[in-house]
PDB file of C-alpha atoms in Angstrom:
ATOM      1  CA  MET A   1      72.584   8.166   1.752  1.00 46.00           C
ATOM      2  CA  ASP A   2      76.371   9.650   1.300  1.00 46.00           C
ATOM      3  CA  ARG A   3      78.632  10.057   4.631  1.00 49.00           C
ATOM      4  CA  ALA A   4      78.984  13.539   3.504  1.00 48.00           C
ATOM      5  CA  LEU A   5      75.637  14.021   3.705  1.00 47.00           C
ATOM      6  CA  ALA A   6      75.226  12.312   6.858  1.00 49.00           C
ATOM      7  CA  LYS A   7      78.104  14.332   8.630  1.00 52.00           C
ATOM      8  CA  GLU A   8      77.453  17.074  11.682  1.00 51.00           C
ATOM      9  CA  PRO A   9      79.324  19.796  11.149  1.00 56.00           C
ATOM     10  CA  GLN A  10      82.701  19.795  14.189  1.00 58.00           C
ATOM     11  CA  GLY A  11      82.478  20.904  17.331  1.00 55.00           C
ATOM     12  CA  THR A  12      78.695  19.580  18.276  1.00 53.00           C
ATOM     13  CA  THR A  13      77.352  16.930  20.010  1.00 53.00           C
ATOM     14  CA  LYS A  14      74.054  16.182  20.001  1.00 56.00           C
ATOM     15  CA  PRO A  15      71.377  16.195  22.263  1.00 52.00           C
ATOM     16  CA  ALA A  16      69.650  13.996  24.891  1.00 57.00           C
ATOM     17  CA  ALA A  17      67.913  11.178  23.985  1.00 62.00           C
ATOM     18  CA  ILE A  18      64.075  12.229  25.252  1.00 66.00           C
ATOM     19  CA  SER A  19      62.714  10.088  28.033  1.00 73.00           C
ATOM     20  CA  ARG A  20      59.436   7.931  27.434  1.00 77.00           C
ATOM     21  CA  ARG A  21      58.013   9.734  29.892  1.00 79.00           C
ATOM     22  CA  VAL A  22      58.103  13.446  28.145  1.00 77.00           C
ATOM     23  CA  LYS A  23      57.120  11.659  24.997  1.00 79.00           C
ATOM     24  CA  PRO A  24      53.487  11.835  25.309  1.00 84.00           C
ATOM     25  CA  ILE A  25      53.293  15.868  27.041  1.00 84.00           C
ATOM     26  CA  LEU A  26      55.310  16.692  23.748  1.00 79.00           C
ATOM     27  CA  PHE A  27      52.366  15.003  21.601  1.00 84.00           C
ATOM     28  CA  ILE A  28      50.004  16.598  23.510  1.00 89.00           C
ATOM     29  CA  LEU A  29      51.340  20.196  23.466  1.00 84.00           C
ATOM     30  CA  PHE A  30      52.400  20.149  19.495  1.00 83.00           C
ATOM     31  CA  PHE A  31      48.874  18.464  19.290  1.00 89.00           C
ATOM     32  CA  CYS A  32      47.408  21.646  21.152  1.00 90.00           C
ATOM     33  CA  SER A  33      49.569  23.911  19.445  1.00 85.00           C
ATOM     34  CA  GLY A  34      48.405  23.253  15.921  1.00 85.00           C
ATOM     35  CA  PHE A  35      44.851  23.412  16.781  1.00 92.00           C
ATOM     36  CA  CYS A  36      45.248  26.567  18.525  1.00 90.00           C
ATOM     37  CA  SER A  37      46.984  27.653  15.489  1.00 86.00           C
ATOM     38  CA  LEU A  38      44.117  26.073  13.270  1.00 88.00           C
ATOM     39  CA  LEU A  39      41.096  28.019  15.880  1.00 92.00           C
ATOM     40  CA  TYR A  40      43.630  31.317  15.575  1.00 89.00           C
ATOM     41  CA  GLN A  41      43.147  31.017  11.552  1.00 88.00           C
ATOM     42  CA  VAL A  42      39.747  30.559  11.409  1.00 90.00           C
ATOM     43  CA  VAL A  43      39.056  33.321  12.866  1.00 92.00           C
ATOM     44  CA  TRP A  44      40.651  35.487  11.360  1.00 89.00           C
ATOM     45  CA  VAL A  45      38.790  34.558   8.409  1.00 90.00           C
ATOM     46  CA  ARG A  46      35.652  34.782   9.725  1.00 92.00           C
ATOM     47  CA  MET A  47      36.585  38.529  11.065  1.00 92.00           C
ATOM     48  CA  ALA A  48      37.917  39.128   7.751  1.00 90.00           C
ATOM     49  CA  PHE A  49      35.027  38.065   6.456  1.00 91.00           C
ATOM     50  CA  ALA A  50      33.051  39.922   8.432  1.00 92.00           C
ATOM     51  CA  HIS A  51      34.687  43.437   7.503  1.00 91.00           C
ATOM     52  CA  PHE A  52      35.423  42.524   3.627  1.00 90.00           C
ATOM     53  CA  GLY A  53      32.363  40.345   2.330  1.00 88.00           C
ATOM     54  CA  VAL A  54      32.715  36.206   1.637  1.00 87.00           C
ATOM     55  CA  ILE A  55      35.705  36.952  -1.346  1.00 90.00           C
ATOM     56  CA  THR A  56      38.732  34.909  -2.844  1.00 90.00           C
ATOM     57  CA  PRO A  57      40.626  37.561  -2.537  1.00 91.00           C
ATOM     58  CA  VAL A  58      40.143  37.859   1.511  1.00 90.00           C
ATOM     59  CA  LEU A  59      40.930  34.281   1.983  1.00 89.00           C
ATOM     60  CA  SER A  60      43.736  34.273  -0.301  1.00 91.00           C
ATOM     61  CA  VAL A  61      45.662  37.027   2.367  1.00 90.00           C
ATOM     62  CA  VAL A  62      44.362  34.795   5.159  1.00 88.00           C
ATOM     63  CA  LEU A  63      45.616  31.872   4.485  1.00 89.00           C
ATOM     64  CA  SER A  64      49.293  32.734   2.763  1.00 92.00           C
ATOM     65  CA  VAL A  65      50.038  35.086   5.573  1.00 91.00           C
ATOM     66  CA  PHE A  66      49.212  32.063   7.421  1.00 88.00           C
ATOM     67  CA  MET A  67      51.452  29.855   6.231  1.00 90.00           C
ATOM     68  CA  LEU A  68      54.490  32.402   5.930  1.00 93.00           C
ATOM     69  CA  GLY A  69      54.274  32.858   9.142  1.00 88.00           C
ATOM     70  CA  LEU A  70      54.523  28.723   9.718  1.00 85.00           C
ATOM     71  CA  GLY A  71      57.823  28.884   7.667  1.00 91.00           C
ATOM     72  CA  LEU A  72      59.334  32.040   9.046  1.00 93.00           C
ATOM     73  CA  GLY A  73      58.667  30.835  12.258  1.00 86.00           C
ATOM     74  CA  SER A  74      59.554  27.137  11.778  1.00 85.00           C
ATOM     75  CA  TRP A  75      62.949  28.731   9.637  1.00 91.00           C
ATOM     76  CA  LEU A  76      64.326  30.889  12.577  1.00 90.00           C
ATOM     77  CA  GLY A  77      62.633  28.571  15.708  1.00 84.00           C
ATOM     78  CA  GLY A  78      64.846  26.145  14.301  1.00 84.00           C
ATOM     79  CA  LYS A  79      67.630  28.151  13.499  1.00 88.00           C
ATOM     80  CA  TRP A  80      67.682  28.998  17.165  1.00 84.00           C
ATOM     81  CA  ALA A  81      66.444  25.807  18.187  1.00 81.00           C
ATOM     82  CA  ARG A  82      69.612  23.944  17.073  1.00 83.00           C
ATOM     83  CA  TRP A  83      72.239  27.397  18.587  1.00 84.00           C
ATOM     84  CA  SER A  84      70.583  27.055  21.633  1.00 79.00           C
ATOM     85  CA  SER A  85      70.616  23.176  21.844  1.00 79.00           C
ATOM     86  CA  SER A  86      74.274  23.245  20.644  1.00 81.00           C
ATOM     87  CA  ARG A  87      75.267  26.060  23.601  1.00 83.00           C
ATOM     88  CA  LEU A  88      73.395  24.687  26.739  1.00 79.00           C
ATOM     89  CA  LYS A  89      73.413  20.177  25.674  1.00 78.00           C
ATOM     90  CA  ILE A  90      69.806  19.903  25.925  1.00 75.00           C
ATOM     91  CA  SER A  91      66.532  18.306  23.193  1.00 75.00           C
ATOM     92  CA  PRO A  92      64.854  21.626  21.501  1.00 75.00           C
ATOM     93  CA  ALA A  93      62.055  19.593  22.477  1.00 73.00           C
ATOM     94  CA  TYR A  94      62.373  20.802  25.269  1.00 71.00           C
ATOM     95  CA  PHE A  95      62.504  24.541  24.354  1.00 69.00           C
ATOM     96  CA  TYR A  96      59.169  23.966  22.827  1.00 67.00           C
ATOM     97  CA  GLY A  97      57.568  22.472  25.767  1.00 66.00           C
ATOM     98  CA  GLY A  98      59.361  25.643  28.231  1.00 64.00           C
ATOM     99  CA  ARG A  99      60.463  23.161  30.450  1.00 53.00           C
ATOM    100  CA  VAL A 100      64.935  23.042  30.515  1.00 48.00           C
ATOM    101  CA  ARG A 101      66.807  20.861  32.496  1.00 52.00           C
ATOM    102  CA  ASP A 102      70.127  21.919  34.193  1.00 47.00           C
TER     103      ASP A 102
END
């Protein structure tokens, strides 16, 4: 890999590593979050089918909006996580789990 690409911006530090005890908790949180988002998408598709009928444009709109939300959420969430973790010097994974340590 090119050394210029591997360098971090000046003035930033790497967050502390995640402990072994926290990793399974994070896995469960990621799994539950993904499951809930897919369940939510299925509910929206079923509601749209009940209202408009089973047609391809309805499914296309629901899937497109779902993917747009995933993309925007990951982009904005990544920017916010990088900013807040560099400012507070903790791992962004703690923000995801709702855990902030002193």
